[in-house]
Amino acid sequence: MVRVIAGLWRWRRNPLRRTTDLLEAWVALAAVALMVPGGVLAGLAVGGVAKDALLRSVRTQAQERHQVWATADRALPHASLDPDSETSSGRDAHRRVEAHWTGRDGSGHSGQVAAPHAVRTGERFRIWTDDRGRVVPRPMDAGTAGAHAVLAGLAAAGVAAGAVEGGRRLAVRRLLTCRYRRWEREWERAGQDWGRAGAGS
């Protein structure tokens, strides 16, 4: 911002100043003036919308996902990872077991699940299931939702600032094109004999 203002001041009464130089400095000042509040407003707007949507998801997941007790039948130390990216991690491969559990609706289920810690056969542990007893990822908490909303707001602010900067670069490119065209016209007006000894005599 300081450099932009200094640039405008430098061109204010400079005899070498061209109209395009002054316009370029004003475009830079306008870009900075738009970038800061525009980025902040875009970030706040997108972050607010994302937070509302994520908190609705948190409430929905809290209603639809339930912890139930599962009983380990046998350990699966070399089991493949769960294809669901939300539930699988590198350490799950060492904690996966064959287990059985009863869903909230009273239905019996069995299958491979990831235990929260290393368990022995017959040991009970908690898992998350939906209303039909199917294993689901742990529900999102409000803290995670808030963190995702902040990231979304920062990304929106960056996109807004990038859009303003892209507009500034486009405007400067057009000003340069106009400047080059003006130079070409002036060279043509000067003629082919410009600079030769005795030219014009």
Coordinates of N, CA and C in Angstrom, one line a residue:
M1 N 0.8 -1.2 0.0 CA 0.0 0.0 0.0 C 0.9 1.3 0.0
V2 N 1.9 1.3 0.9 CA 2.8 2.4 1.0 C 3.5 2.6 -0.4
R3 N 4.0 1.5 -1.0 CA 4.7 1.6 -2.3 C 3.7 2.2 -3.4
V4 N 2.5 1.8 -3.3 CA 1.5 2.3 -4.3 C 1.3 3.8 -4.2
I5 N 1.1 4.2 -2.9 CA 1.0 5.7 -2.7 C 2.2 6.4 -3.1
A6 N 3.4 5.9 -2.7 CA 4.7 6.5 -3.1 C 4.8 6.6 -4.6
G7 N 4.3 5.6 -5.3 CA 4.3 5.6 -6.8 C 3.5 6.7 -7.3
L8 N 2.3 6.9 -6.8 CA 1.4 7.9 -7.2 C 2.0 9.3 -7.0
W9 N 2.6 9.5 -5.8 CA 3.2 10.8 -5.5 C 4.4 11.1 -6.4
R10 N 5.2 10.0 -6.8 CA 6.3 10.2 -7.7 C 5.9 10.7 -9.0
W11 N 4.7 10.1 -9.5 CA 4.3 10.5 -10.9 C 3.5 11.8 -10.9
R12 N 3.2 12.4 -9.7 CA 2.3 13.5 -9.6 C 2.7 14.7 -10.5
R13 N 4.0 15.1 -10.4 CA 4.5 16.2 -11.2 C 5.7 15.9 -12.0
N14 N 5.9 14.6 -12.3 CA 7.2 14.2 -13.0 C 7.0 14.6 -14.5
P15 N 8.0 15.3 -15.0 CA 7.9 15.7 -16.5 C 7.9 14.5 -17.4
L16 N 8.5 13.4 -16.9 CA 8.5 12.2 -17.8 C 7.3 11.3 -17.6
R17 N 6.3 11.8 -16.8 CA 5.1 11.0 -16.6 C 4.3 10.9 -17.8
R18 N 3.8 9.7 -18.1 CA 2.9 9.5 -19.2 C 1.5 9.2 -18.6
T19 N 0.5 9.3 -19.4 CA -0.9 9.1 -18.9 C -1.0 7.6 -18.4
T20 N -0.4 6.7 -19.2 CA -0.5 5.3 -18.8 C 0.2 5.0 -17.5
D21 N 1.3 5.8 -17.2 CA 2.0 5.6 -15.9 C 1.1 6.0 -14.7
L22 N 0.4 7.1 -14.9 CA -0.5 7.5 -13.8 C -1.7 6.5 -13.7
L23 N -2.2 6.1 -14.8 CA -3.3 5.1 -14.8 C -2.9 3.8 -14.1
E24 N -1.7 3.4 -14.4 CA -1.2 2.1 -13.8 C -1.1 2.2 -12.3
A25 N -0.6 3.4 -11.9 CA -0.5 3.6 -10.4 C -1.9 3.6 -9.8
W26 N -2.8 4.3 -10.4 CA -4.2 4.3 -9.9 C -4.9 2.9 -9.9
V27 N -4.6 2.1 -10.9 CA -5.1 0.8 -10.9 C -4.5 -0.1 -9.8
A28 N -3.2 0.1 -9.5 CA -2.6 -0.6 -8.4 C -3.3 -0.2 -7.1
L29 N -3.5 1.1 -6.9 CA -4.1 1.6 -5.7 C -5.5 1.1 -5.5
A30 N -6.3 1.1 -6.6 CA -7.7 0.5 -6.6 C -7.6 -1.0 -6.2
A31 N -6.7 -1.7 -6.8 CA -6.6 -3.1 -6.5 C -6.3 -3.4 -5.1
V32 N -5.4 -2.6 -4.4 CA -5.1 -2.8 -3.0 C -6.4 -2.4 -2.2
A33 N -7.0 -1.4 -2.6 CA -8.2 -0.9 -1.8 C -9.3 -2.0 -1.9
L34 N -9.4 -2.7 -3.0 CA -10.4 -3.7 -3.2 C -10.0 -5.0 -2.6
M35 N -8.7 -5.3 -2.6 CA -8.2 -6.6 -2.2 C -8.4 -6.9 -0.7
V36 N -8.1 -5.9 0.1 CA -8.1 -6.0 1.5 C -9.6 -6.2 2.0
P37 N -10.5 -5.2 1.8 CA -11.8 -5.4 2.3 C -12.6 -6.5 1.6
G38 N -12.3 -6.6 0.3 CA -13.0 -7.7 -0.5 C -12.6 -9.0 0.0
G39 N -11.3 -9.3 0.2 CA -10.9 -10.6 0.7 C -11.5 -10.9 2.1
V40 N -11.5 -9.9 3.0 CA -12.1 -10.1 4.3 C -13.6 -10.4 4.2
L41 N -14.3 -9.6 3.4 CA -15.7 -9.9 3.3 C -16.0 -11.2 2.7
A42 N -15.3 -11.6 1.7 CA -15.5 -12.9 1.0 C -15.2 -14.0 2.0
G43 N -14.1 -13.9 2.8 CA -13.8 -14.9 3.8 C -14.8 -15.0 4.8
L44 N -15.3 -13.9 5.3 CA -16.3 -13.9 6.4 C -17.6 -14.5 5.9
A45 N -18.0 -14.2 4.6 CA -19.3 -14.7 4.1 C -19.2 -16.2 3.9
V46 N -18.1 -16.6 3.2 CA -18.0 -18.1 2.9 C -17.8 -18.9 4.2
G47 N -17.0 -18.3 5.1 CA -16.8 -19.0 6.4 C -18.0 -19.1 7.2
G48 N -18.9 -18.1 7.1 CA -20.1 -18.1 7.9 C -21.1 -19.2 7.3
V49 N -21.2 -19.2 6.0 CA -22.1 -20.2 5.3 C -21.6 -21.6 5.5
A50 N -20.2 -21.8 5.4 CA -19.7 -23.1 5.6 C -19.9 -23.6 7.1
K51 N -19.7 -22.6 8.0 CA -19.9 -23.0 9.4 C -21.4 -23.4 9.7
D52 N -22.3 -22.7 9.2 CA -23.7 -23.0 9.4 C -24.0 -24.4 8.8
A53 N -23.5 -24.7 7.6 CA -23.8 -26.0 6.9 C -23.1 -27.1 7.7
L54 N -21.9 -26.9 8.2 CA -21.1 -27.9 8.9 C -21.8 -28.2 10.3
L55 N -22.3 -27.1 10.9 CA -22.9 -27.3 12.2 C -24.2 -28.1 12.0
R56 N -24.9 -27.8 10.9 CA -26.1 -28.6 10.6 C -25.8 -30.1 10.5
S57 N -24.6 -30.3 9.8 CA -24.1 -31.7 9.6 C -23.8 -32.3 10.9
V58 N -23.2 -31.5 11.8 CA -22.8 -32.0 13.1 C -24.1 -32.5 13.9
R59 N -25.1 -31.7 13.8 CA -26.3 -32.0 14.5 C -27.0 -33.2 13.9
T60 N -27.0 -33.3 12.6 CA -27.6 -34.5 11.9 C -26.8 -35.7 12.3
Q61 N -25.5 -35.7 12.2 CA -24.7 -36.9 12.5 C -24.9 -37.3 14.0
A62 N -25.0 -36.3 14.9 CA -25.2 -36.6 16.3 C -26.5 -37.3 16.5
Q63 N -27.5 -37.0 15.7 CA -28.8 -37.7 15.8 C -28.8 -39.1 15.2
E64 N -28.1 -39.2 14.1 CA -28.1 -40.5 13.3 C -27.1 -41.5 13.6
R65 N -26.0 -41.1 14.4 CA -25.0 -42.0 14.7 C -24.9 -42.3 16.2
H66 N -24.7 -43.6 16.5 CA -24.8 -44.0 17.9 C -23.7 -44.9 18.3
Q67 N -23.2 -44.8 19.5 CA -22.2 -45.8 20.0 C -22.9 -47.0 20.5
V68 N -22.4 -48.2 20.1 CA -22.9 -49.4 20.6 C -21.7 -50.3 21.0
W69 N -22.0 -51.3 21.8 CA -20.9 -52.2 22.2 C -20.7 -53.3 21.2
A70 N -19.4 -53.6 20.9 CA -19.1 -54.7 20.0 C -18.2 -55.6 20.7
T71 N -18.3 -56.9 20.4 CA -17.4 -57.9 21.0 C -16.5 -58.5 20.0
A72 N -15.2 -58.5 20.3 CA -14.2 -59.1 19.4 C -14.3 -60.6 19.3
D73 N -14.4 -61.1 18.1 CA -14.4 -62.5 17.9 C -12.9 -63.0 17.6
R74 N -12.2 -62.3 16.8 CA -10.8 -62.7 16.5 C -10.1 -61.5 15.9
A75 N -8.8 -61.5 16.2 CA -8.0 -60.3 15.6 C -7.6 -60.6 14.2
L76 N -7.5 -59.5 13.4 CA -7.1 -59.6 12.0 C -5.9 -58.7 11.9
P77 N -4.7 -59.1 12.3 CA -3.5 -58.2 12.3 C -3.1 -57.8 10.9
H78 N -3.4 -58.5 9.9 CA -2.9 -58.1 8.5 C -4.1 -57.8 7.6
A79 N -5.2 -57.3 8.2 CA -6.4 -57.0 7.4 C -6.1 -55.8 6.5
S80 N -6.8 -55.8 5.4 CA -6.7 -54.7 4.5 C -7.5 -53.5 5.1
L81 N -7.1 -52.3 4.7 CA -7.7 -51.1 5.2 C -9.1 -50.9 4.6
D82 N -9.9 -50.3 5.5 CA -11.3 -50.0 5.1 C -11.3 -49.0 3.8
P83 N -12.0 -49.3 2.8 CA -12.0 -48.4 1.6 C -12.6 -47.0 1.9
D84 N -13.3 -46.9 3.0 CA -13.8 -45.6 3.4 C -12.7 -44.7 4.0
S85 N -12.3 -43.6 3.3 CA -11.2 -42.8 3.7 C -11.4 -42.2 5.1
E86 N -12.7 -42.0 5.5 CA -12.9 -41.4 6.8 C -12.6 -42.3 7.9
T87 N -12.7 -43.6 7.7 CA -12.5 -44.5 8.8 C -11.2 -45.2 8.8
S88 N -10.5 -45.2 7.7 CA -9.2 -45.9 7.6 C -8.0 -45.0 7.9
S89 N -7.0 -45.6 8.4 CA -5.7 -44.9 8.7 C -4.7 -46.0 8.7
G90 N -3.4 -45.6 8.8 CA -2.3 -46.5 8.8 C -2.4 -47.5 10.0
R91 N -2.8 -46.9 11.1 CA -2.8 -47.8 12.4 C -4.0 -48.7 12.4
D92 N -5.1 -48.4 11.6 CA -6.2 -49.3 11.7 C -5.9 -50.7 11.3
A93 N -4.9 -50.9 10.4 CA -4.5 -52.2 9.9 C -4.1 -53.1 11.1
H94 N -3.6 -52.6 12.2 CA -3.2 -53.3 13.3 C -4.2 -53.5 14.4
R95 N -5.4 -52.8 14.2 CA -6.4 -52.9 15.2 C -7.7 -53.4 14.6
R96 N -7.7 -53.9 13.4 CA -9.0 -54.5 12.9 C -9.2 -55.9 13.4
V97 N -10.5 -56.1 13.7 CA -10.9 -57.4 14.3 C -12.2 -57.8 13.6
E98 N -12.5 -59.1 13.7 CA -13.8 -59.6 13.4 C -14.6 -59.5 14.7
A99 N -15.8 -58.9 14.6 CA -16.6 -58.7 15.8 C -18.0 -58.8 15.5
H100 N -18.8 -58.9 16.6 CA -20.3 -58.9 16.4 C -20.9 -57.8 17.4
W101 N -22.0 -57.3 17.0 CA -22.7 -56.2 17.8 C -24.1 -56.2 17.5
T102 N -24.9 -55.5 18.4 CA -26.3 -55.4 18.2 C -26.6 -53.9 18.0
G103 N -27.3 -53.6 16.9 CA -27.6 -52.3 16.5 C -28.6 -51.7 17.5
R104 N -28.8 -50.4 17.3 CA -29.8 -49.7 18.2 C -31.2 -50.2 18.0
D105 N -31.5 -50.7 16.8 CA -32.8 -51.2 16.5 C -33.0 -52.6 16.9
G106 N -31.9 -53.2 17.6 CA -32.0 -54.6 18.1 C -31.5 -55.6 17.1
S107 N -31.1 -55.2 15.9 CA -30.7 -56.2 14.9 C -29.2 -56.6 15.1
G108 N -28.9 -57.9 14.9 CA -27.6 -58.4 15.1 C -26.7 -58.2 13.9
H109 N -25.4 -57.9 14.1 CA -24.5 -57.7 13.0 C -23.1 -58.3 13.3
S110 N -22.4 -58.6 12.3 CA -21.0 -59.0 12.5 C -20.2 -58.5 11.3
G111 N -18.9 -58.4 11.5 CA -18.0 -58.0 10.4 C -16.7 -57.5 10.9
Q112 N -15.9 -57.0 9.9 CA -14.6 -56.4 10.3 C -14.8 -55.0 10.7
V113 N -14.2 -54.6 11.8 CA -14.3 -53.3 12.3 C -12.9 -52.9 12.9
A114 N -12.7 -51.6 13.0 CA -11.5 -51.0 13.6 C -11.7 -50.8 15.1
A115 N -11.0 -51.4 15.9 CA -11.1 -51.2 17.4 C -10.3 -50.0 17.8
P116 N -10.8 -49.3 18.8 CA -10.1 -48.1 19.3 C -8.7 -48.4 19.9
H117 N -8.4 -49.6 20.2 CA -7.1 -50.0 20.8 C -7.0 -51.5 20.5
A118 N -5.8 -52.1 20.8 CA -5.6 -53.5 20.6 C -6.5 -54.3 21.6
V119 N -7.3 -55.2 21.0 CA -8.3 -55.9 21.9 C -8.0 -57.4 21.7
R120 N -8.4 -58.2 22.8 CA -8.3 -59.6 22.8 C -9.7 -60.2 22.4
T121 N -9.7 -61.5 22.0 CA -10.9 -62.2 21.7 C -11.9 -62.2 23.0
G122 N -13.1 -61.8 22.7 CA -14.1 -61.7 23.8 C -14.2 -60.3 24.5
E123 N -13.2 -59.5 24.2 CA -13.2 -58.1 24.8 C -14.2 -57.2 24.1
R124 N -14.9 -56.4 24.9 CA -15.9 -55.5 24.3 C -15.3 -54.1 24.1
F125 N -15.7 -53.4 23.1 CA -15.3 -52.0 22.8 C -16.4 -51.3 22.1
R126 N -16.3 -50.0 22.0 CA -17.4 -49.2 21.5 C -17.1 -48.9 20.0
I127 N -18.2 -48.9 19.2 CA -18.1 -48.6 17.8 C -19.3 -47.6 17.5
W128 N -19.2 -46.9 16.3 CA -20.3 -46.0 15.9 C -21.1 -46.7 14.8
T129 N -22.4 -46.7 14.9 CA -23.3 -47.3 13.9 C -24.4 -46.3 13.6
D130 N -25.1 -46.5 12.5 CA -26.3 -45.7 12.1 C -27.5 -46.4 12.7
D131 N -28.7 -45.9 12.4 CA -29.9 -46.4 13.0 C -30.2 -47.9 12.6
R132 N -29.5 -48.4 11.5 CA -29.7 -49.8 11.1 C -28.6 -50.7 11.6
G133 N -27.7 -50.1 12.4 CA -26.6 -51.0 12.9 C -25.4 -51.1 12.1
R134 N -25.4 -50.4 10.9 CA -24.2 -50.4 10.1 C -23.1 -49.5 10.6
V135 N -21.9 -50.0 10.5 CA -20.7 -49.2 11.0 C -20.5 -47.9 10.2
V136 N -20.4 -46.8 10.9 CA -20.2 -45.5 10.3 C -19.0 -44.8 11.0
P137 N -18.4 -43.8 10.3 CA -17.4 -43.0 11.0 C -17.9 -42.3 12.2
R138 N -17.0 -41.9 13.1 CA -17.3 -41.1 14.2 C -17.9 -39.8 13.8
P139 N -19.0 -39.3 14.4 CA -19.6 -38.0 14.0 C -18.6 -36.9 14.2
M140 N -18.8 -35.9 13.3 CA -17.9 -34.7 13.4 C -18.3 -33.9 14.6
D141 N -17.3 -33.3 15.3 CA -17.6 -32.4 16.4 C -17.6 -30.9 16.0
A142 N -18.1 -30.1 16.9 CA -18.2 -28.7 16.6 C -16.8 -28.0 16.3
G143 N -15.8 -28.5 17.1 CA -14.5 -27.9 16.9 C -13.9 -28.2 15.5
T144 N -14.1 -29.4 15.0 CA -13.7 -29.8 13.6 C -14.5 -29.0 12.6
A145 N -15.8 -28.8 12.8 CA -16.6 -28.0 11.9 C -16.1 -26.6 11.9
G146 N -15.8 -26.0 13.0 CA -15.2 -24.7 13.0 C -13.9 -24.5 12.3
A147 N -13.0 -25.5 12.5 CA -11.7 -25.5 11.8 C -11.9 -25.5 10.3
H148 N -12.8 -26.4 9.8 CA -13.1 -26.5 8.4 C -13.7 -25.2 7.8
A149 N -14.6 -24.6 8.6 CA -15.2 -23.3 8.2 C -14.1 -22.2 8.1
V150 N -13.2 -22.2 9.0 CA -12.1 -21.2 9.0 C -11.2 -21.4 7.7
L151 N -10.9 -22.7 7.4 CA -10.2 -23.0 6.2 C -10.9 -22.6 4.9
A152 N -12.2 -22.8 4.9 CA -13.0 -22.4 3.8 C -13.0 -20.9 3.6
G153 N -13.1 -20.1 4.7 CA -13.1 -18.7 4.7 C -11.7 -18.2 4.2
L154 N -10.6 -18.8 4.7 CA -9.3 -18.4 4.2 C -9.1 -18.6 2.7
A155 N -9.7 -19.8 2.3 CA -9.6 -20.1 0.8 C -10.4 -19.1 0.0
A156 N -11.6 -18.7 0.5 CA -12.4 -17.7 -0.2 C -11.7 -16.4 -0.3
A157 N -11.1 -16.0 0.8 CA -10.3 -14.7 0.8 C -9.2 -14.7 -0.2
G158 N -8.5 -15.9 -0.2 CA -7.4 -16.0 -1.2 C -7.9 -15.9 -2.6
V159 N -9.0 -16.6 -2.9 CA -9.6 -16.5 -4.3 C -10.0 -15.1 -4.6
A160 N -10.6 -14.4 -3.7 CA -11.1 -13.0 -3.9 C -9.9 -12.1 -4.2
A161 N -8.8 -12.3 -3.4 CA -7.6 -11.5 -3.6 C -7.0 -11.8 -4.9
G162 N -7.0 -13.1 -5.3 CA -6.4 -13.5 -6.6 C -7.2 -13.0 -7.7
A163 N -8.5 -12.9 -7.6 CA -9.3 -12.4 -8.7 C -9.0 -10.9 -8.9
V164 N -8.9 -10.1 -7.8 CA -8.5 -8.7 -7.9 C -7.2 -8.5 -8.6
E165 N -6.2 -9.3 -8.1 CA -4.9 -9.2 -8.7 C -4.9 -9.6 -10.2
G166 N -5.7 -10.6 -10.5 CA -5.8 -11.0 -11.9 C -6.4 -9.8 -12.8
G167 N -7.4 -9.1 -12.2 CA -8.0 -8.0 -12.9 C -6.9 -6.9 -13.0
R168 N -6.1 -6.6 -12.0 CA -5.1 -5.6 -12.1 C -4.1 -5.9 -13.2
R169 N -3.6 -7.2 -13.2 CA -2.7 -7.6 -14.2 C -3.2 -7.4 -15.6
L170 N -4.5 -7.8 -15.8 CA -5.1 -7.6 -17.1 C -5.2 -6.1 -17.5
A171 N -5.6 -5.3 -16.5 CA -5.6 -3.8 -16.8 C -4.2 -3.3 -17.2
V172 N -3.2 -3.7 -16.4 CA -1.9 -3.3 -16.7 C -1.4 -3.7 -18.1
R173 N -1.8 -4.9 -18.5 CA -1.4 -5.5 -19.8 C -2.0 -4.6 -20.9
R174 N -3.3 -4.2 -20.7 CA -4.0 -3.4 -21.7 C -3.3 -2.0 -21.8
L175 N -2.9 -1.5 -20.6 CA -2.2 -0.2 -20.6 C -0.9 -0.3 -21.4
L176 N -0.2 -1.4 -21.2 CA 1.1 -1.6 -21.9 C 0.9 -1.7 -23.4
T177 N -0.2 -2.4 -23.8 CA -0.5 -2.5 -25.2 C -0.8 -1.1 -25.8
C178 N -1.6 -0.3 -25.1 CA -1.9 1.0 -25.5 C -0.6 1.9 -25.7
R179 N 0.3 1.7 -24.7 CA 1.6 2.4 -24.7 C 2.4 2.1 -25.9
Y180 N 2.5 0.8 -26.2 CA 3.3 0.3 -27.3 C 2.7 0.8 -28.6
R181 N 1.4 0.8 -28.7 CA 0.8 1.3 -30.0 C 1.1 2.7 -30.2
R182 N 1.0 3.5 -29.1 CA 1.3 4.9 -29.2 C 2.8 5.1 -29.6
W183 N 3.7 4.4 -29.1 CA 5.1 4.5 -29.5 C 5.2 4.2 -31.0
E184 N 4.5 3.1 -31.5 CA 4.6 2.8 -32.9 C 4.1 3.9 -33.8
R185 N 3.0 4.6 -33.3 CA 2.4 5.7 -34.1 C 3.4 6.9 -34.1
E186 N 4.1 7.1 -33.0 CA 5.0 8.2 -32.9 C 6.3 7.9 -33.8
W187 N 6.7 6.7 -33.8 CA 7.8 6.3 -34.7 C 7.5 6.5 -36.2
E188 N 6.2 6.1 -36.5 CA 5.8 6.2 -37.9 C 5.7 7.7 -38.3
R189 N 5.3 8.6 -37.3 CA 5.2 10.0 -37.6 C 6.6 10.6 -37.7
A190 N 7.6 10.1 -37.0 CA 8.9 10.6 -37.1 C 9.5 10.4 -38.5
G191 N 9.1 9.3 -39.1 CA 9.6 9.1 -40.5 C 10.9 8.3 -40.5
Q192 N 11.3 7.9 -41.7 CA 12.4 7.0 -41.9 C 13.7 7.8 -41.7
D193 N 13.7 9.1 -41.9 CA 15.0 9.9 -41.9 C 15.3 10.4 -40.5
W194 N 14.6 10.1 -39.5 CA 14.9 10.6 -38.2 C 16.2 10.1 -37.7
G195 N 17.0 11.0 -37.3 CA 18.3 10.7 -36.7 C 19.5 10.8 -37.8
R196 N 19.2 10.9 -39.0 CA 20.2 11.0 -40.0 C 20.9 12.4 -40.1
A197 N 22.1 12.4 -40.4 CA 22.8 13.7 -40.5 C 22.2 14.6 -41.6
G198 N 21.9 15.8 -41.3 CA 21.3 16.7 -42.4 C 19.9 16.5 -42.6
A199 N 19.2 15.6 -41.8 CA 17.8 15.3 -42.1 C 17.0 16.6 -41.8
G200 N 16.1 16.9 -42.7 CA 15.2 18.1 -42.6 C 15.9 19.4 -43.0
S201 N 17.1 19.3 -43.6 CA 17.7 20.5 -44.0 C 17.5 20.8 -45.5

